Coordinates of C-alpha atoms in Angstrom, one line a residue:
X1 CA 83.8 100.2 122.9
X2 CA 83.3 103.6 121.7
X3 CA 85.6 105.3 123.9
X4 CA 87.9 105.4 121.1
X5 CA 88.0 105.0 117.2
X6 CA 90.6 101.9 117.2
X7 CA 88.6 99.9 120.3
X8 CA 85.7 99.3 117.3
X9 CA 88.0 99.9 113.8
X10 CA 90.6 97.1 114.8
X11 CA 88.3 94.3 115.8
X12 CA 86.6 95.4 112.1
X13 CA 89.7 95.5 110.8
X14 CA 90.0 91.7 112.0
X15 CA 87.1 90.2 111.2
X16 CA 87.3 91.9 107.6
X17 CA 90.4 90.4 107.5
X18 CA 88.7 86.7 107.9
X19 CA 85.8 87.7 106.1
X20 CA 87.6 88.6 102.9
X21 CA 89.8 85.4 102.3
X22 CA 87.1 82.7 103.9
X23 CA 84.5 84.1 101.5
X24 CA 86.7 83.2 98.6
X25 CA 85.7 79.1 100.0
X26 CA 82.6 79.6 101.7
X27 CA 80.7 82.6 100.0
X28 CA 81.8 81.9 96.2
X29 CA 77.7 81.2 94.8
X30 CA 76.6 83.7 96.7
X31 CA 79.0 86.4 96.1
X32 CA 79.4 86.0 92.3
X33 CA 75.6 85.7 91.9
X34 CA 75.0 88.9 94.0
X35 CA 78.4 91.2 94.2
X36 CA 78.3 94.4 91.9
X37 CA 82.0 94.2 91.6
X38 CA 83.3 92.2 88.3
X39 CA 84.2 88.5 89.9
X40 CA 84.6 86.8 93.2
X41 CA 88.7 87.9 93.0
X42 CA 87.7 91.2 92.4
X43 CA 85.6 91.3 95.4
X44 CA 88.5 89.8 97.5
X45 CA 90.7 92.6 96.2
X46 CA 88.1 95.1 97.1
X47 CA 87.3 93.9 100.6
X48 CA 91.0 93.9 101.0
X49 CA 91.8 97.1 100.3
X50 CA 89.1 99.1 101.0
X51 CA 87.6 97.4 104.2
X52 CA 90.4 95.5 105.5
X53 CA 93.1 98.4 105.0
X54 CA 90.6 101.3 105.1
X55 CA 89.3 100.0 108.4
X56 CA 92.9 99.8 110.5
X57 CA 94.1 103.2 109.1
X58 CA 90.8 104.6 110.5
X59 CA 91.6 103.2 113.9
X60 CA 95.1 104.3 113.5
X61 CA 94.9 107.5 112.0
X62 CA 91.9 108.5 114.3
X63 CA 92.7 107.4 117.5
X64 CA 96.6 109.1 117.0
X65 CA 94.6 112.4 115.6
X66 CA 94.9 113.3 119.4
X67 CA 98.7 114.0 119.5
X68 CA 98.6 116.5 116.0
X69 CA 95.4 118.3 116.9
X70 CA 96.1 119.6 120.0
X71 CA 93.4 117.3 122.1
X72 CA 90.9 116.7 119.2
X73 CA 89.2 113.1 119.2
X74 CA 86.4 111.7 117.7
X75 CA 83.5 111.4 119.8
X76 CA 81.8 108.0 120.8
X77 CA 78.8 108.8 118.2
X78 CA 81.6 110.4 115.5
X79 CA 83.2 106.1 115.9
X80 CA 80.2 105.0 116.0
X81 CA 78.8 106.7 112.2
X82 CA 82.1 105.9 111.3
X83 CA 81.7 101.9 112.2
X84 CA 77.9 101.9 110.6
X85 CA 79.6 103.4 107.2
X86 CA 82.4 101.1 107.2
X87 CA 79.7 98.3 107.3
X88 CA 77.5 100.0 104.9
X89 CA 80.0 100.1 102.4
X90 CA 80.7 96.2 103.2
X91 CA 77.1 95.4 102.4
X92 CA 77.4 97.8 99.2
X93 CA 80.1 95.6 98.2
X94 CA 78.3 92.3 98.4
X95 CA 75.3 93.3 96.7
X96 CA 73.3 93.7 99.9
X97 CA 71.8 96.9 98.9
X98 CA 71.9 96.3 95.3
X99 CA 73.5 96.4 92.0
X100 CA 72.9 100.3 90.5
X101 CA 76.2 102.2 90.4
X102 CA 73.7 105.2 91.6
X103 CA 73.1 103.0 94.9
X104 CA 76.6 101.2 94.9
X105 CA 79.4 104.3 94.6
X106 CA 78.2 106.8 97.5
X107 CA 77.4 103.8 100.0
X108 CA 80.4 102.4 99.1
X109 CA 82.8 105.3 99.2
X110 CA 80.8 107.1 102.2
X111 CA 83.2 105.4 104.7
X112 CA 86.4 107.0 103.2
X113 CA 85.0 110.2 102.5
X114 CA 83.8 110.9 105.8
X115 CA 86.9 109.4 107.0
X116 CA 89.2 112.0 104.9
X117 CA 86.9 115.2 105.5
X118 CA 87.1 114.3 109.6
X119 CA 90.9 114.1 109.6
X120 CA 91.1 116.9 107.1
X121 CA 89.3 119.1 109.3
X122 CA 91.0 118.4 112.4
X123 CA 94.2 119.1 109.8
X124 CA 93.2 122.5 109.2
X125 CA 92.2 123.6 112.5
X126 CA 95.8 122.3 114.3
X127 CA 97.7 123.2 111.1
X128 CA 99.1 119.9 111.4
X129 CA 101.2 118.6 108.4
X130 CA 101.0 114.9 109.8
X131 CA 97.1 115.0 109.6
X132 CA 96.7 117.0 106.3
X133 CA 98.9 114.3 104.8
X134 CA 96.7 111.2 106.4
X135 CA 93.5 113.1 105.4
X136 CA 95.6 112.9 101.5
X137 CA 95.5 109.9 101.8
X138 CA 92.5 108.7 103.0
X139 CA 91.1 110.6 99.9
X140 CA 93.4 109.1 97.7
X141 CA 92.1 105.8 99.0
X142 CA 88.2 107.0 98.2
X143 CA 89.1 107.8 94.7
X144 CA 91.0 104.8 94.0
X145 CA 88.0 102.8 95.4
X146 CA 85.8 104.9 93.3
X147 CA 87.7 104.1 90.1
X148 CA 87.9 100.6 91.6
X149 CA 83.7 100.4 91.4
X150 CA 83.3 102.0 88.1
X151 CA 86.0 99.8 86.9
X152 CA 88.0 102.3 85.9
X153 CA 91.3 101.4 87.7
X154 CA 93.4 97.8 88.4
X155 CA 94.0 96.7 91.8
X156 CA 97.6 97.2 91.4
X157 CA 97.4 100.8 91.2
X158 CA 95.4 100.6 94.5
X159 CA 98.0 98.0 96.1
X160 CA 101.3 100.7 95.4
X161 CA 99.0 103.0 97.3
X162 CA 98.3 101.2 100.4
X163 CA 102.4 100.4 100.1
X164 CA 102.8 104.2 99.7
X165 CA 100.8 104.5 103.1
X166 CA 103.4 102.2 104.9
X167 CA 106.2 103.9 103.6
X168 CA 104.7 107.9 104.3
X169 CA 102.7 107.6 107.4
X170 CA 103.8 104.0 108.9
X171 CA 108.1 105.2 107.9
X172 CA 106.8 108.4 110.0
X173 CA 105.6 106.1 113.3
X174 CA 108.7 103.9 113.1
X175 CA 110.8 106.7 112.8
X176 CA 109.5 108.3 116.1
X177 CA 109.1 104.9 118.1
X178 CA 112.9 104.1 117.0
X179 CA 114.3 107.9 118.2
X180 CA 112.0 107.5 121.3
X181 CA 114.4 104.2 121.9
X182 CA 117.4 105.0 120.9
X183 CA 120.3 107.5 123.0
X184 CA 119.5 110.3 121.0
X185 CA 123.4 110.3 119.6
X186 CA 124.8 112.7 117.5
X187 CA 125.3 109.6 114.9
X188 CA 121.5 108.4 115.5
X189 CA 120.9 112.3 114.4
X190 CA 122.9 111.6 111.2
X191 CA 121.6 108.2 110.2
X192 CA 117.6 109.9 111.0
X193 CA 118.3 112.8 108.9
X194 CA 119.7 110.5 106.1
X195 CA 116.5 108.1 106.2
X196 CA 114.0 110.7 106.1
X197 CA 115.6 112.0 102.4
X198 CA 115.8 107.9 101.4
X199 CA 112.3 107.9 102.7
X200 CA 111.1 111.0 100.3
X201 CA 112.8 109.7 97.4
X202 CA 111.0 106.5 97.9
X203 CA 107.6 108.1 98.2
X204 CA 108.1 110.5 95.3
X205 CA 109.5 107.3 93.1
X206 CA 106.5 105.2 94.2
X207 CA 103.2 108.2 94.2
X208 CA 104.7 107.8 90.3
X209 CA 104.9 103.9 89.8
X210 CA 101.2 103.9 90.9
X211 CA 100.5 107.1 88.8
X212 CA 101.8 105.3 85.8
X213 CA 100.2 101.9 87.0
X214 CA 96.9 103.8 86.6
X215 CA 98.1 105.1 82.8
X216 CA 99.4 102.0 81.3
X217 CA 99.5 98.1 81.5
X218 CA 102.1 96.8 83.8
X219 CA 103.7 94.6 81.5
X220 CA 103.9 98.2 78.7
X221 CA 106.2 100.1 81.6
X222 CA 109.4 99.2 82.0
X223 CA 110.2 102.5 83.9
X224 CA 108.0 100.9 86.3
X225 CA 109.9 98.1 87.5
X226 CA 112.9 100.8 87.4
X227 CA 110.9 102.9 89.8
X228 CA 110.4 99.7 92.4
X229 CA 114.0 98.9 92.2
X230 CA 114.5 102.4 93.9
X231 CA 112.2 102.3 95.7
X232 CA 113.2 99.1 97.6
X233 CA 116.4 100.2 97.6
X234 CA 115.7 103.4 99.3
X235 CA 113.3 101.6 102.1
X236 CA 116.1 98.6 102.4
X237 CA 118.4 101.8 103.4
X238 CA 115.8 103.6 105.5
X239 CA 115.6 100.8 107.3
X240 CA 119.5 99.6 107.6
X241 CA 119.6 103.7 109.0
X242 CA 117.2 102.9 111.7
X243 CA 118.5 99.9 113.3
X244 CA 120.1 99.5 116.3
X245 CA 120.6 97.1 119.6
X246 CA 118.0 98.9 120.9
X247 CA 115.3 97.9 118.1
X248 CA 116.3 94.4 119.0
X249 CA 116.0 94.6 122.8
X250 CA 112.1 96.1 121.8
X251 CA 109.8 93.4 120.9
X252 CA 106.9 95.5 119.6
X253 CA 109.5 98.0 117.9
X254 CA 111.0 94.6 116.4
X255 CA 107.3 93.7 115.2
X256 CA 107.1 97.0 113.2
X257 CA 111.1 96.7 111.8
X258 CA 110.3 93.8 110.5
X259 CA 106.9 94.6 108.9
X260 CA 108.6 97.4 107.6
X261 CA 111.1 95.1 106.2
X262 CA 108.1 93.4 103.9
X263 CA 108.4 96.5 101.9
X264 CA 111.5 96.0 100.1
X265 CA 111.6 93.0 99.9
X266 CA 107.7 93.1 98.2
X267 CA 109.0 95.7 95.6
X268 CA 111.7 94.0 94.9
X269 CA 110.1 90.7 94.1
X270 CA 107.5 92.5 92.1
X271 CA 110.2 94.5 90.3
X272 CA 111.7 91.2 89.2
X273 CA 108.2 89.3 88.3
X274 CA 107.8 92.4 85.8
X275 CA 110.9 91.5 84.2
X276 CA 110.6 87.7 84.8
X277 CA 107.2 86.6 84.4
X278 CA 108.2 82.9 84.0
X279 CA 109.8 82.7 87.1
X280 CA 107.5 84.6 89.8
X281 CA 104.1 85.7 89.0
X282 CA 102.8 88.9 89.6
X283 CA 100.0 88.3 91.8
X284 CA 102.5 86.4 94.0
X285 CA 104.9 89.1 93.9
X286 CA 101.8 91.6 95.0
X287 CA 101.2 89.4 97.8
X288 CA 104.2 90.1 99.5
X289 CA 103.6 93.8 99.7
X290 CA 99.3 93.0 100.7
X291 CA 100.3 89.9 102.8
X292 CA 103.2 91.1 104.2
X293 CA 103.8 94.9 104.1
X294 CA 100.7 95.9 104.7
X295 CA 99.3 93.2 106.5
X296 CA 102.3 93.0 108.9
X297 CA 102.7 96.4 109.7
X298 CA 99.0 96.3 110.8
X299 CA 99.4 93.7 113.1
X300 CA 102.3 95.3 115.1
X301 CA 100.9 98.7 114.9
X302 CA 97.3 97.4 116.5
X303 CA 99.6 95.5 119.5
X304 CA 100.5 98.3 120.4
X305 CA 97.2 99.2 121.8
X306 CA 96.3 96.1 123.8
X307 CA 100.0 95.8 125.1
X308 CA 99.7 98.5 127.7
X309 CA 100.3 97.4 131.4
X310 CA 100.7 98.9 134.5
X311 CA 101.5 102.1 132.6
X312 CA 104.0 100.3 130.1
X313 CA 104.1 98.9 126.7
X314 CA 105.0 95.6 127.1
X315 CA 104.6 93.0 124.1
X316 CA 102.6 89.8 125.1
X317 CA 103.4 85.9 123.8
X318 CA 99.9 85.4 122.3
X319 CA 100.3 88.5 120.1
X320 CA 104.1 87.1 118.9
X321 CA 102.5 84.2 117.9
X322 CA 100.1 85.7 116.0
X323 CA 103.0 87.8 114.1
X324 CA 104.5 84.7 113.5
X325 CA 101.3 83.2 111.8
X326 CA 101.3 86.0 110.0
X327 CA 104.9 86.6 108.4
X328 CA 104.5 82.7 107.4
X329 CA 100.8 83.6 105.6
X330 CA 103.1 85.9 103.6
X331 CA 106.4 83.7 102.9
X332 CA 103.6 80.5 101.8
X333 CA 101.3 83.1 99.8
X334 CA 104.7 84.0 97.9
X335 CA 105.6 80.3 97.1
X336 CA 101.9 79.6 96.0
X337 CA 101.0 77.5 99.0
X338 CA 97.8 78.7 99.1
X339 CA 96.2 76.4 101.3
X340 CA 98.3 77.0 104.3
X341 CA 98.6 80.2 103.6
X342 CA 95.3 80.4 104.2
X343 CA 95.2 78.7 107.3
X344 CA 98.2 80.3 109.0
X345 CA 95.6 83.4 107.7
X346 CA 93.4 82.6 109.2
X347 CA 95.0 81.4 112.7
X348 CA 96.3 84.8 113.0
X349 CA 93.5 87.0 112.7
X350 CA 91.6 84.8 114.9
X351 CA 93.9 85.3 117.4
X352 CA 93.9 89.5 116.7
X353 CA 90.1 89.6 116.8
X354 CA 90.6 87.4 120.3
X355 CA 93.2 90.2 121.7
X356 CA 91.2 93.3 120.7
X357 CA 87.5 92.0 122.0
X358 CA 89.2 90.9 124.7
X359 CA 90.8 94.2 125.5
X360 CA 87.3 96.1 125.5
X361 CA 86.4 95.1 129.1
X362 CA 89.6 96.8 130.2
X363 CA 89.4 100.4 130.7
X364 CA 91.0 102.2 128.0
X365 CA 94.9 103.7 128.9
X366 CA 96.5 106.6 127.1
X367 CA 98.7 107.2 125.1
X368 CA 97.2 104.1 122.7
X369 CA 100.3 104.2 120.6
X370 CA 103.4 104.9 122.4
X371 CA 105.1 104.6 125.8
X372 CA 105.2 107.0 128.6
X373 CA 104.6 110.8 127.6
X374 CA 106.7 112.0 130.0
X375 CA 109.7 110.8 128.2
X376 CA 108.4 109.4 124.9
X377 CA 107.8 111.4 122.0
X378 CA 104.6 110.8 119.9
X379 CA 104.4 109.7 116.1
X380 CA 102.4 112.1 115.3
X381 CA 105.0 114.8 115.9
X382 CA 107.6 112.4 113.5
X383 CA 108.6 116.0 111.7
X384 CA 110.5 117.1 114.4
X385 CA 112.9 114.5 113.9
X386 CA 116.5 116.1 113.6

């Protein structure tokens, strides 16, 4: 189980993935009597975010750490301090170790920070551009949560973040997975070089939506919504850039198009509920970036590491269907069916904490992430891109 980061971070990652939405139902006396956060929403926001999210970039971004550091890895008591902060900072959140901000902010915040200074570290020491900007962002993530518990910052500010994250470090991955699987054309060359300046613009436009976000009410910035139409237009042409007969012949590189694909549609939608509030809410429109984006890329980027067999990545039917469950969670949490948005939630993550429990009496096989190293190249060397 400790063997490596994501074997105890994903099936967290799950379960806090369940915990979060079922304790809106089950949890709603308890919570609201005993959470120092400002209402049971707010506490599903934060458990989202910060120990839904928090905990599958860990697993990610500390398990890959091996491929930018030259060799460095955590070590099975670094996951295992990792794990008991992560839940720490879960209790902290439920009012488990009570309400004073003196008590709640550095038990709560501990997980990201040690999180950020382990991956800045390693950073430093490989000179590695790919983990100084996931150690960035994992410190981004501590701060927002910080202004998150002081109540200084919305969720929304928090939410372009975590979409910032997909489009930086998760437009990074898909990028290297697609060039591993494509013929390495002088066309395929082109179209790369062309989706990593969409993919800059898009991540300078967006690091400034969520800087604003954080300055003024939503509804006060138009420039906002002007920032997410660019933004979704630059991913929408990342993505048309990347695609290929080969994407489609790959069903775990298919998985990750797709999540990827969440993206512009999410800022779009939310673009549009800032200029039409009558016609789709806000919260609904944020849910396809959470639900979807974030959620979905996730899902296909954890697969990866319990599809591995006989030396090959090779997607499995259980973990499609769990996909599935999971892009309808988003397309029913956008219409407002909450109920079975819920319950294909639910189904899903059941079946994700299934895969990845199940996967820990099966000795671990390297590379986690990607296919053969012989012939594949890594994600975490995205920069070499042409």
């Amino acid at each position: 189980m400790l063997s490596s980061p994501h074997r105890i971070m994903f099936p967290a990652a799950g379960a806090a993935a369940l915990l979060g939405v079922s304790g809106l139902f089950l949890g709603q006396d308890f919570i609201t009597h005993w959470s120092p956060l400002p209402g049971l929403y707010a506490w599903h926001a934060h458990e989202m975010l910060f120990g839904f999210v928090g905990a599958a970039f860990a697993g990610y971004s500390l398990t890959a750490m091996r491929s930018w550091s030259g060799g460095g890895f955590v070590s099975p008591t670094g996951s295992l301090l990792l794990f008991a902060l992560w839940a720490m900072s879960r209790f902290a959140a439920i009012g488990a170790l009570g309400g004073e901000l003196i008590f709640i902010v550095p038990t709560g915040t501990a997980f990201l920070l040690f999180l950020a200074g382990r991956l800045a570290w390693a950073a430093l020491r490989a000179q590695a551009v790919a983990g100084g900007l996931q150690a960035l962002f994992a410190l981004f993530l501590a701060i927002c949560q910080l202004a998150y518990l002081t109540g200084s910052a919305p969720s929304f500010s928090s939410v372009l973040l975590v979409a910032l994250l997909v489009s930086v470090v998760g437009g990074r991955m898909i990028a290297a997975f697609t060039w591993n699987r494509t013929h390495l054309s002088p066309t395929a060359a082109r179209q790369f070089r062309c989706a990593r300046v969409l993919g800059d613009a898009s991540a300078a436009a967006l690091a400034l939506a969520a800087v604003l976000v954080g300055l003024v009410s939503v509804a006060d910035g138009p420039l906002i919504g002007v920032l997410l139409v660019i933004c979704a237009g630059c991913e929408g042409g990342r993505l048309w850039l990347w695609h290929s007969t080969a994407v489609r012949q790959d069903g775990l590189l298919a998985m990750l198009h797709m999540a990827f694909a969440w993206l512009p549609a999410g800022m779009s939608l939310l673009a549009a509920s800032l200029y039409f509030p009558d016609l789709l809410a806000a919260p609904d429109a944020l849910h396809v970036l959470t639900v979807g984006a974030v959620s979905c890329a996730i899902y296909a980027v954890a697969a990866r590491a319990v599809a591995r067999r006989c030396g090959r990545l090779r997607p499995s039917a259980i973990d499609g269907i769990g996909y599935a469950l999971l892009c309808l969670a988003a397309v029913l949490r956008a219409s407002s069916a909450d109920v079975p948005a819920v319950l294909a939630w639910g189904a899903c993550w059941a079946v994700f904490l299934w895969r990845h429990v199940q996967a820990l009496g099966r000795p671990l096989e390297r590379p986690v992430f990607s296919g053969q190293a012989s012939n594949r190249m890594d994600p975490g060397v995205a920069d070499q891109l042409p």
